[in-house]
mmCIF file of C-alpha atoms and ligand atoms in Angstrom:
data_model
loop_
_atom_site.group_PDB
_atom_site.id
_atom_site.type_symbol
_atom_site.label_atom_id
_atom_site.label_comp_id
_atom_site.label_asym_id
_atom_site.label_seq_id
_atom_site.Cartn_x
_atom_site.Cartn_y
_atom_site.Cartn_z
ATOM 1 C CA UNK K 1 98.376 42.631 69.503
ATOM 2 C CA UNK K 2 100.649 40.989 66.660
ATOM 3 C CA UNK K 3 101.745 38.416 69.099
ATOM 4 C CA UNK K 4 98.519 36.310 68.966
ATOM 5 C CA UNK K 5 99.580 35.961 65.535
ATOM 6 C CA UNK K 6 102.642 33.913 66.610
ATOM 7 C CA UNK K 7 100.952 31.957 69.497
ATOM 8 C CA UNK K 8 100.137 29.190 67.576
ATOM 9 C CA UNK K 9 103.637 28.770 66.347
ATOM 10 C CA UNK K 10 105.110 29.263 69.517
ATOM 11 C CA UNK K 11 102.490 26.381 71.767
ATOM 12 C CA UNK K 12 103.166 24.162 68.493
ATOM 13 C CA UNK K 13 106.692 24.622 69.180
ATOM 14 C CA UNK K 14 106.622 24.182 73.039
ATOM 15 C CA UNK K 15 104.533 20.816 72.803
ATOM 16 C CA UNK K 16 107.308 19.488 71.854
ATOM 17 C CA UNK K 17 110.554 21.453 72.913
ATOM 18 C CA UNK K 18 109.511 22.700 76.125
ATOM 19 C CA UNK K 19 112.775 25.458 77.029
ATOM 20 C CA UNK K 20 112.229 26.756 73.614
ATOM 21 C CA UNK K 21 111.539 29.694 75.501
ATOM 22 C CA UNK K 22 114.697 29.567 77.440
ATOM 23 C CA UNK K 23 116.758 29.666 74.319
ATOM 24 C CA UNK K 24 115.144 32.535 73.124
ATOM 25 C CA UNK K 25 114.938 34.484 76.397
ATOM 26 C CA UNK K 26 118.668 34.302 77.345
ATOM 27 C CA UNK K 27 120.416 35.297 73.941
ATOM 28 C CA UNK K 28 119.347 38.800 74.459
ATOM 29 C CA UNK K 29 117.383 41.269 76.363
ATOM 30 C CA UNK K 30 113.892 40.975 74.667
ATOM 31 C CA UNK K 31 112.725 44.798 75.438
ATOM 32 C CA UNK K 32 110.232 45.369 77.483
ATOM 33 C CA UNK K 33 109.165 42.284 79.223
ATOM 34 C CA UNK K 34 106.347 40.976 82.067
ATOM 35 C CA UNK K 35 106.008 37.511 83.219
ATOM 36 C CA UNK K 36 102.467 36.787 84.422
ATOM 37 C CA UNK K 37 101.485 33.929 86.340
ATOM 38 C CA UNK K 38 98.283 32.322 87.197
ATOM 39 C CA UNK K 39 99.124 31.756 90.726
ATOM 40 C CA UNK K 40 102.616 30.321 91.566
ATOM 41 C CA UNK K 41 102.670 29.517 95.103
ATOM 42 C CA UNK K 42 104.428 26.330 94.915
ATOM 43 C CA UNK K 43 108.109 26.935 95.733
ATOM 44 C CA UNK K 44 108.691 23.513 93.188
ATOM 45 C CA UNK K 45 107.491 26.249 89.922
ATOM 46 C CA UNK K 46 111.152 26.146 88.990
ATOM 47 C CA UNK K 47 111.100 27.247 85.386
ATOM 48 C CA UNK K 48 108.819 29.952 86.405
ATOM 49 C CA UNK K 49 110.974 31.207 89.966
ATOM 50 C CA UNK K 50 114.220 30.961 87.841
ATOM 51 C CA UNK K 51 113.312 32.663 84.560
ATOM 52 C CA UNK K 52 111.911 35.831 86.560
ATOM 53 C CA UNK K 53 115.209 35.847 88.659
ATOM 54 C CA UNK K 54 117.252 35.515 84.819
ATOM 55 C CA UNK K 55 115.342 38.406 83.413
ATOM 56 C CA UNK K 56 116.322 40.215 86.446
ATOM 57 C CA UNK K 57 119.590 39.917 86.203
ATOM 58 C CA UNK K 58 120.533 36.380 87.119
ATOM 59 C CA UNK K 59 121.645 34.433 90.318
ATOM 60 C CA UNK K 60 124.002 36.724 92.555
ATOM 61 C CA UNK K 61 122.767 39.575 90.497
ATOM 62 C CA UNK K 62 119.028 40.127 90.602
ATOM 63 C CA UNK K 63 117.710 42.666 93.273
ATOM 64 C CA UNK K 64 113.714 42.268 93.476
ATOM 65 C CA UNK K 65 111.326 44.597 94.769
ATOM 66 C CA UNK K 66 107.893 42.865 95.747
ATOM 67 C CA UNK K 67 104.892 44.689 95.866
ATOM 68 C CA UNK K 68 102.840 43.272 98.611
ATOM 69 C CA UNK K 69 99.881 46.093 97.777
ATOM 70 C CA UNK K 70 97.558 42.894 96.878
ATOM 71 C CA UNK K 71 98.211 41.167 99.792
ATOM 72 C CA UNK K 72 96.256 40.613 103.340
ATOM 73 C CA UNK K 73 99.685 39.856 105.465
ATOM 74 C CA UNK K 74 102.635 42.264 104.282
ATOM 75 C CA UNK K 75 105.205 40.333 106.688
ATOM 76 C CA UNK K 76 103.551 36.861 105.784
ATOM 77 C CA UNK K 77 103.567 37.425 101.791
ATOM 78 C CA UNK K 78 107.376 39.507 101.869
ATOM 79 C CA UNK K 79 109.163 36.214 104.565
ATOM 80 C CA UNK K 80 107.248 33.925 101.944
ATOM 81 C CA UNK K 81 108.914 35.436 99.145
ATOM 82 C CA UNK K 82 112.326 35.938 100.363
ATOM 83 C CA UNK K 83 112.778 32.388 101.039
ATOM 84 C CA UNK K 84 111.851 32.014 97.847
ATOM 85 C CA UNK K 85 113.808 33.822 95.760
ATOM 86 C CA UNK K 86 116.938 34.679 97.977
ATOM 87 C CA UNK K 87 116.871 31.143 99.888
ATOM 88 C CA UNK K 88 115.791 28.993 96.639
ATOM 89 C CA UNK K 89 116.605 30.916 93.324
ATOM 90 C CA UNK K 90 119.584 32.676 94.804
ATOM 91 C CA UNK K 91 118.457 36.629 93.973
ATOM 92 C CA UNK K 92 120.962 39.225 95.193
ATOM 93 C CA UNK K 93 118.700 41.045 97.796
ATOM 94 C CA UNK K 94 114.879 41.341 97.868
ATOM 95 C CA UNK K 95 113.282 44.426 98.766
ATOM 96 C CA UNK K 96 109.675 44.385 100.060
ATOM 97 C CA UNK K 97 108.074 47.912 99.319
ATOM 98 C CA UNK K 98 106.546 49.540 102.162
ATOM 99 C CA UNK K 99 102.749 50.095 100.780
ATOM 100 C CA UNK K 100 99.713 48.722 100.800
ATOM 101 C CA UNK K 101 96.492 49.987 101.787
ATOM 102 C CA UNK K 102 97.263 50.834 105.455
ATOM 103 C CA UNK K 103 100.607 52.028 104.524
ATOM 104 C CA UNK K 104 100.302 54.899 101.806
ATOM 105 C CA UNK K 105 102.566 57.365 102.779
ATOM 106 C CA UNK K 106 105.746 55.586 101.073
ATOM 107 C CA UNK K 107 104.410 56.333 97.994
ATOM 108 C CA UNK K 108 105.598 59.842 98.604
ATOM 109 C CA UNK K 109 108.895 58.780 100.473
ATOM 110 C CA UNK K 110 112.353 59.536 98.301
ATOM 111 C CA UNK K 111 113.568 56.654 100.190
ATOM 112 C CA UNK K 112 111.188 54.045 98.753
ATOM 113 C CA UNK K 113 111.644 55.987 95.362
ATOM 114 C CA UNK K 114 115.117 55.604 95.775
ATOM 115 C CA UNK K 115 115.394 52.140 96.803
ATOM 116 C CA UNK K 116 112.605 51.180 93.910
ATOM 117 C CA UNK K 117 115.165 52.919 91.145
ATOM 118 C CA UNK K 118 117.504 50.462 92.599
ATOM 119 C CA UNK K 119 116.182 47.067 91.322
ATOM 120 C CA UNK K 120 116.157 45.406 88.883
ATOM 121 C CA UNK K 121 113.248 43.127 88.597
ATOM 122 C CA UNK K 122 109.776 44.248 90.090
ATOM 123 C CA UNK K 123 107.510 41.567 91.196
ATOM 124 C CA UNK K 124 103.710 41.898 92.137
ATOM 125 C CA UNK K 125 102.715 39.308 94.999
ATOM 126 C CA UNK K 126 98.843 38.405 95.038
ATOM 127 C CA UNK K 127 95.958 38.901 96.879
ATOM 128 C CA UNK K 128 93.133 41.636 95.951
ATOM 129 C CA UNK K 129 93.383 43.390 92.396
ATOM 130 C CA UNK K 130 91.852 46.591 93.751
ATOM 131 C CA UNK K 131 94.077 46.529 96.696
ATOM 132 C CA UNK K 132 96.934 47.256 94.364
ATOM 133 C CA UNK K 133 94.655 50.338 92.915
ATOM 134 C CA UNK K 134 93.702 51.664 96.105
ATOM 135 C CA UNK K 135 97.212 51.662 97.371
ATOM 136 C CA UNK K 136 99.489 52.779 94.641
ATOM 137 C CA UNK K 137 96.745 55.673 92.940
ATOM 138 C CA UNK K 138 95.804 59.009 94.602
ATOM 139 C CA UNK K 139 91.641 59.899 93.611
ATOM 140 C CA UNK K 140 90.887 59.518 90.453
ATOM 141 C CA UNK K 141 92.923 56.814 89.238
ATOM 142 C CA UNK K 142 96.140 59.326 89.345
ATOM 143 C CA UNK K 143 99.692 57.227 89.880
ATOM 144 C CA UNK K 144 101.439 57.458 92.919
ATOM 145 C CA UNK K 145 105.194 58.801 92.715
ATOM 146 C CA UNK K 146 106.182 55.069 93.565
ATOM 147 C CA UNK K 147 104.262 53.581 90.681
ATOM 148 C CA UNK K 148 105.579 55.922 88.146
ATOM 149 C CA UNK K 149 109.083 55.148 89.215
ATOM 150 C CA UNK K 150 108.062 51.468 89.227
ATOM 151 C CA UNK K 151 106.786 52.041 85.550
ATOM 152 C CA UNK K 152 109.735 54.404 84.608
ATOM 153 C CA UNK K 153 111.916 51.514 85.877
ATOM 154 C CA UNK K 154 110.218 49.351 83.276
ATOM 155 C CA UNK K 155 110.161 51.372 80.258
ATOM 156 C CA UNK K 156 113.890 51.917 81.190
ATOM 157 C CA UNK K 157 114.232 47.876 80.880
ATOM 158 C CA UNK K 158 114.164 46.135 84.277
ATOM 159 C CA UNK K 159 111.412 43.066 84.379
ATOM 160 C CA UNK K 160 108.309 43.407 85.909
ATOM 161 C CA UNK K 161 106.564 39.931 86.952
ATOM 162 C CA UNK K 162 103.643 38.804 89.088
ATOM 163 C CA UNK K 163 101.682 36.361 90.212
ATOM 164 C CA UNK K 164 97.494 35.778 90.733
ATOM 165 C CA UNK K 165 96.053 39.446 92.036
ATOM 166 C CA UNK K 166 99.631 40.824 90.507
ATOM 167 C CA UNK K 167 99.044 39.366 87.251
ATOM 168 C CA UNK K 168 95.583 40.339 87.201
ATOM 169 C CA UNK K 169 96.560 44.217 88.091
ATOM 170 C CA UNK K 170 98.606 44.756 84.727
ATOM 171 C CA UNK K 171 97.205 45.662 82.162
ATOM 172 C CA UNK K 172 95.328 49.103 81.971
ATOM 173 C CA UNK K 173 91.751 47.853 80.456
ATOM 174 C CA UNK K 174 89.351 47.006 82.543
ATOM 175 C CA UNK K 175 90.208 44.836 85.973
ATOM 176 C CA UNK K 176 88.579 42.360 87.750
ATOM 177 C CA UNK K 177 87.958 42.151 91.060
ATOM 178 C CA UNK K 178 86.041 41.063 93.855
ATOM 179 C CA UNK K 179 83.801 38.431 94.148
ATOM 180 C CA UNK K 180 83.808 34.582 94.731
ATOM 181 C CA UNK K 181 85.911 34.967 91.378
ATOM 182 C CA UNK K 182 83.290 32.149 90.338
ATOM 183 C CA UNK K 183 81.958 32.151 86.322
ATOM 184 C CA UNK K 184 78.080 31.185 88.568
ATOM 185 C CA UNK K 185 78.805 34.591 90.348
ATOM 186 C CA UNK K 186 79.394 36.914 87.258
ATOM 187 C CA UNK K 187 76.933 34.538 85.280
ATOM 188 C CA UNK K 188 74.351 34.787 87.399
ATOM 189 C CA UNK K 189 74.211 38.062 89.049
ATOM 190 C CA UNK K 190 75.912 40.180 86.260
ATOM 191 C CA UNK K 191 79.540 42.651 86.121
ATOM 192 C CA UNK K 192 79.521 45.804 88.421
ATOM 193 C CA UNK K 193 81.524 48.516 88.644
ATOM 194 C CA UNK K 194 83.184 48.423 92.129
ATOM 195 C CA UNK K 195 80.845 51.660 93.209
ATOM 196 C CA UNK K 196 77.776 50.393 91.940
ATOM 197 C CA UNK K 197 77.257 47.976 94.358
ATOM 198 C CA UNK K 198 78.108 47.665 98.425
ATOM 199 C CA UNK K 199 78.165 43.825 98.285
ATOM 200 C CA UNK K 200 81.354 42.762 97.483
ATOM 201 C CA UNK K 201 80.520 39.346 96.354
ATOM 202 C CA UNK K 202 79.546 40.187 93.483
ATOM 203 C CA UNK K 203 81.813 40.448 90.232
ATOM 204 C CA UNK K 204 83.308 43.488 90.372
ATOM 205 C CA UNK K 205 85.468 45.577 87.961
ATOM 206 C CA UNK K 206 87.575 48.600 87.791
ATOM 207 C CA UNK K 207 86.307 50.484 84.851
ATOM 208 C CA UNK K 208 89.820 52.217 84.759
ATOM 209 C CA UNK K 209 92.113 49.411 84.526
ATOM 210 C CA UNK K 210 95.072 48.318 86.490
ATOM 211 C CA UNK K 211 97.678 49.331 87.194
ATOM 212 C CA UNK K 212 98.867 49.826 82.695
ATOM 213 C CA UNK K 213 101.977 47.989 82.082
ATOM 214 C CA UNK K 214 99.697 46.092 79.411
ATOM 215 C CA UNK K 215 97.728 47.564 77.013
ATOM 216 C CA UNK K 216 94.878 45.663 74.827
ATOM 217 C CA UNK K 217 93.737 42.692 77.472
ATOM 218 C CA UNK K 218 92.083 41.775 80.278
ATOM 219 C CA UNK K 219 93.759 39.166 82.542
ATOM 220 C CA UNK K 220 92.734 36.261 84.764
ATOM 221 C CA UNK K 221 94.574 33.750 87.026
ATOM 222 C CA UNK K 222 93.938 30.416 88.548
ATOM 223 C CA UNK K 223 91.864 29.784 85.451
ATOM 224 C CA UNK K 224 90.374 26.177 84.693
ATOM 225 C CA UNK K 225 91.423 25.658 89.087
ATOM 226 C CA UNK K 226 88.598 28.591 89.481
ATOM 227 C CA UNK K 227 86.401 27.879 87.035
ATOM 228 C CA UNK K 228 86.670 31.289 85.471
ATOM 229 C CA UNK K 229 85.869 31.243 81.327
ATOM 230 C CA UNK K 230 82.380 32.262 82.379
ATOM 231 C CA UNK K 231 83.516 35.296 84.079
ATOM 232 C CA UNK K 232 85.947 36.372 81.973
ATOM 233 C CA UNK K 233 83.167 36.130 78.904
ATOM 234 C CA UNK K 234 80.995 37.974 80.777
ATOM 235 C CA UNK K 235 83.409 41.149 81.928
ATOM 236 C CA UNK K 236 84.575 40.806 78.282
ATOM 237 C CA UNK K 237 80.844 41.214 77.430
ATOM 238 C CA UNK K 238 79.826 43.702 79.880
ATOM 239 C CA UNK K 239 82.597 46.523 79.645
ATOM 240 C CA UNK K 240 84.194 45.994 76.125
ATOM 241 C CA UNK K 241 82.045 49.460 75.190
ATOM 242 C CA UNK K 242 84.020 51.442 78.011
ATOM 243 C CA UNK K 243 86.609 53.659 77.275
ATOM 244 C CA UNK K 244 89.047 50.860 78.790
ATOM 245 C CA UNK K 245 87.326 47.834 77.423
ATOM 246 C CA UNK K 246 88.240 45.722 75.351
ATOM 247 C CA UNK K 247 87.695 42.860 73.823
ATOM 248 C CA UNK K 248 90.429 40.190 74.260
ATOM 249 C CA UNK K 249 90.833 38.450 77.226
ATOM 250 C CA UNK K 250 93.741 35.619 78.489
ATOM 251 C CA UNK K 251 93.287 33.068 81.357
ATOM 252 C CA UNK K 252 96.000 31.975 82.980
ATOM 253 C CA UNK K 253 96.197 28.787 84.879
ATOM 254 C CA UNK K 254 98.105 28.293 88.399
ATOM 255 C CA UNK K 255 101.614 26.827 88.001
ATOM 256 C CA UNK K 256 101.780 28.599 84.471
ATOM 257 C CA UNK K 257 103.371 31.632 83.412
ATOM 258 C CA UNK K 258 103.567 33.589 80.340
ATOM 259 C CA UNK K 259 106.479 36.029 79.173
ATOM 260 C CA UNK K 260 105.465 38.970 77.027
ATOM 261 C CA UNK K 261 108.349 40.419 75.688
ATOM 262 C CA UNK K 262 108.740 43.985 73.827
ATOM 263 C CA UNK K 263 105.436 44.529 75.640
ATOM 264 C CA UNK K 264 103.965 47.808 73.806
ATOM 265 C CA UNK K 265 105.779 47.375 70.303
ATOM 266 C CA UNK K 266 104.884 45.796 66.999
ATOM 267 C CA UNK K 267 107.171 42.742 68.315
ATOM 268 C CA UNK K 268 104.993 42.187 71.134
ATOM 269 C CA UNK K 269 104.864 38.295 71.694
ATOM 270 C CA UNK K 270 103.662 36.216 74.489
ATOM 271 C CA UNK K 271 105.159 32.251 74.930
ATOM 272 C CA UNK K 272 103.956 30.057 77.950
ATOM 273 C CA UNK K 273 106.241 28.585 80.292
ATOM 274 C CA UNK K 274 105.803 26.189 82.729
ATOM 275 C CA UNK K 275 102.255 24.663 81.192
ATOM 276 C CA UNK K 276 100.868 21.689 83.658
ATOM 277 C CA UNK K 277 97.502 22.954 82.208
ATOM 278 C CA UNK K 278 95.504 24.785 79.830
ATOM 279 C CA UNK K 279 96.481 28.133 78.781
ATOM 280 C CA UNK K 280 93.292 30.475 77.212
ATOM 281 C CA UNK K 281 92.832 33.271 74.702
ATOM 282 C CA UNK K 282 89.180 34.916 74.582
ATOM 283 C CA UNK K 283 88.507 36.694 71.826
ATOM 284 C CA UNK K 284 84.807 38.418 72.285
ATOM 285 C CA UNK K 285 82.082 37.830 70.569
ATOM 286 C CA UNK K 286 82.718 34.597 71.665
ATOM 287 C CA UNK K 287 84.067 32.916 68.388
ATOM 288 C CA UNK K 288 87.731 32.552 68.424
ATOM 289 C CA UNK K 289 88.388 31.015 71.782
ATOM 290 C CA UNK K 290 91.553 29.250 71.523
ATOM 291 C CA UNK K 291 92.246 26.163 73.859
ATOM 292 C CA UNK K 292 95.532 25.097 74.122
ATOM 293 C CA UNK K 293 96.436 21.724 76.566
ATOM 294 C CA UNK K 294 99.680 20.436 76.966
ATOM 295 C CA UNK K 295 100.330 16.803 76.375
HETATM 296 C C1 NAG R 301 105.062 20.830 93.641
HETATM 297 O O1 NAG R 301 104.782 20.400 94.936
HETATM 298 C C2 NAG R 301 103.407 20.171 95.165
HETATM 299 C C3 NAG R 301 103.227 19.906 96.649
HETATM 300 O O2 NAG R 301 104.212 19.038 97.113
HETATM 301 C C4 NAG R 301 102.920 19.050 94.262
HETATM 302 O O3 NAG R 301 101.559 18.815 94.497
HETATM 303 C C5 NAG R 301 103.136 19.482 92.830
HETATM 304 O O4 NAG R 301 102.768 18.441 91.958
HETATM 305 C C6 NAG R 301 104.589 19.840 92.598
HETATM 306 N N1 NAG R 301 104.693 20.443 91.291
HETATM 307 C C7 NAG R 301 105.655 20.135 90.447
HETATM 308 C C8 NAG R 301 105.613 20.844 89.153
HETATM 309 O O5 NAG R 301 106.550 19.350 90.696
HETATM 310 C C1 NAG R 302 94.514 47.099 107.300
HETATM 311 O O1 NAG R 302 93.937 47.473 108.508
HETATM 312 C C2 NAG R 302 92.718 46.805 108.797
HETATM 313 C C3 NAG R 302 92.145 47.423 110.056
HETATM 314 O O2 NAG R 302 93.093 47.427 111.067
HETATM 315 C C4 NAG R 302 93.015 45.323 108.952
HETATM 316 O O3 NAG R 302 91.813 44.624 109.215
HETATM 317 C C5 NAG R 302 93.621 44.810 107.665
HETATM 318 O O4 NAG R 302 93.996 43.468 107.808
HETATM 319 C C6 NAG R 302 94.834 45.617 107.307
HETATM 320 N N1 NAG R 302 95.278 45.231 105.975
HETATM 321 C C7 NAG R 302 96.531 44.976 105.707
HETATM 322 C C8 NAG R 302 96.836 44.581 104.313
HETATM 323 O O5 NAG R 302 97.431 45.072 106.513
HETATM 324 C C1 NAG R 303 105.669 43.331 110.587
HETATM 325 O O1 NAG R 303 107.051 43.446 110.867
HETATM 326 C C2 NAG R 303 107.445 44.676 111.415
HETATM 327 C C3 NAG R 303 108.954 44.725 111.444
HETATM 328 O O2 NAG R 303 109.465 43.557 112.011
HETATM 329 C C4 NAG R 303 106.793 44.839 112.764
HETATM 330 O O3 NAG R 303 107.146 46.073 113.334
HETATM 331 C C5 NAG R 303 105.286 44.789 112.600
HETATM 332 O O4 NAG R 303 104.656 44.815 113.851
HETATM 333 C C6 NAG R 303 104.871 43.512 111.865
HETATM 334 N N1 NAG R 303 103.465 43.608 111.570
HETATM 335 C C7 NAG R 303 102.619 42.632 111.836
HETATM 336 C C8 NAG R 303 101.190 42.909 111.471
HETATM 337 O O5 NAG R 303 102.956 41.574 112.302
#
């Protein structure tokens, strides 16, 4: 967690010299690194689109797997993306992983396996949190053969990024899920475990995290657009006594990003790219909320 430490410096810095982050990012591999957006659906969230196609390897160079697990339209969300980042930002190839929840058995498949081992970015598309669980664990939370080479991948130094639902599935503490994704919602009615309860508008969690690229936080995305410091307060609350709780929290806004770098190391550090809007550290109990705008 030492990178809160530095957040301060770093936003102070960005305010005013906005590719601060660039500088850093392309002098040298920075270990183990995730960019997380909020939501990134506009094709025009250049910094955002090219700095996950630099840590991959650059233009001409960058071979990206997307996991469509989250996702309600696997050949909707996988055209969507290859315009994106073959058509726009130039990757090598993009390869869109055969899995999601109707689809399990290339989890299994040395092909897939193969193919994943191949890239070298990984990039979660959104959609439902849990989706991602249900299709890329066996029972009882146990990886699938395509995760671990997915996480294998990472800890060997290829970027993992994501966006909404796929920024939202990282970390391993507690996951939210379900629901309007409202702060009323999680307010009003309370947290529940996603087998506690049939009706899946309420707020729901995954008491054993995501999918554990990220240890230490819970995530959320289309923050201030969704209206969602309420909820996160509340999971925060209700599940930072579980054996995956815990009890910092970051909201992410759409058209944001941040880049966590040496992710698992004492030079962990997070900076924010691409702010239009706020950016949000919880820190529960509720006393050292941090609010950071833009200019
Ligand atoms: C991107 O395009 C959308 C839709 O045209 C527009 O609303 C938005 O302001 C643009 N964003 C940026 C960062 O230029
Ligand atoms: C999975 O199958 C169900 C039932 O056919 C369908 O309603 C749903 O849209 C499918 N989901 C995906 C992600 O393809
Ligand atoms: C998705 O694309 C594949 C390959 O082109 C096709 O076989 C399949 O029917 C498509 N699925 C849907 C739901 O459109």
């Amino acid at each position: 967690m030492a990178w809160f430490c530095h957040y301060l410096l770093v936003l102070l810095l960005t305010v005013n010299g906005f590719l601060i982050t660039d500088k850093f990012l392309l002098n040298k591999r920075p270990g183990r690194t995730l960019v997380l957006g909020g939501g990134i659906y506009d094709d025009n969230n250049t910094e955002i689109y090219e700095t996950i196609v630099r840590l991959a390897g650059g233009a001409n160079q960058a071979k990206l797997g997307i996991v469509l697990a989250a996702s309600g339209d696997f050949n909707a969300t996988c055209t969507f993306y290859f315009n994106i980042f073959m058509n726009m930002y130039h990757a090598r190839s993009i390869y869109c992983i055969p899995i999601n929840v109707n689809t399990t058995s290339g989890n299994s498949d040395p092909h897939v396996i193969d193919e994943i081992k191949q890239q070298t970015g990984i990039f979660f598309a959104g959609g439902e949190p849990e989706s991602v669980i249900e299709s890329l664990f066996f029972k009882n939370h146990i990886p699938s053969p395509a995760l671990l080479a997915i996480k294998e991948m990472f800890n060997a130094g290829i970027l993992v990024s994501g966006s909404s639902a796929g920024a939202e599935c990282m970390p391993s503490a507690v996951m939210a899920w379900g629901g309007t994704g409202s702060s009323y919602n999680a307010l009003q009615f309370g947290t529940y475990e996603g087998s506690e309860v049939s009706d899946r508008d309420y707020q729901l969690y995954d008491k054993d995290g995501g999918v554990g690229l990220l240890d230490g936080f819970i995530i959320d995305a289309h923050f201030s657009e969704r209206g969602r410091e309420g909820r996160l307060i509340r999971l925060l609350s209700d599940t930072r006594h579980l054996h995956h709780g815990t009890d910092w929290g970051f909201g992410i806004d759409e058209d944001t990003a941040i880049v966590i770098t040496n992710v698992g190391t004492e030079d962990e550090k997070a900076e924010v790219i691409f702010k239009r809007a706020p950016f949000i550290s919880i820190k529960f109990p509720y006393q050292n909320g941090h609010l950071y705008v833009t200019p």
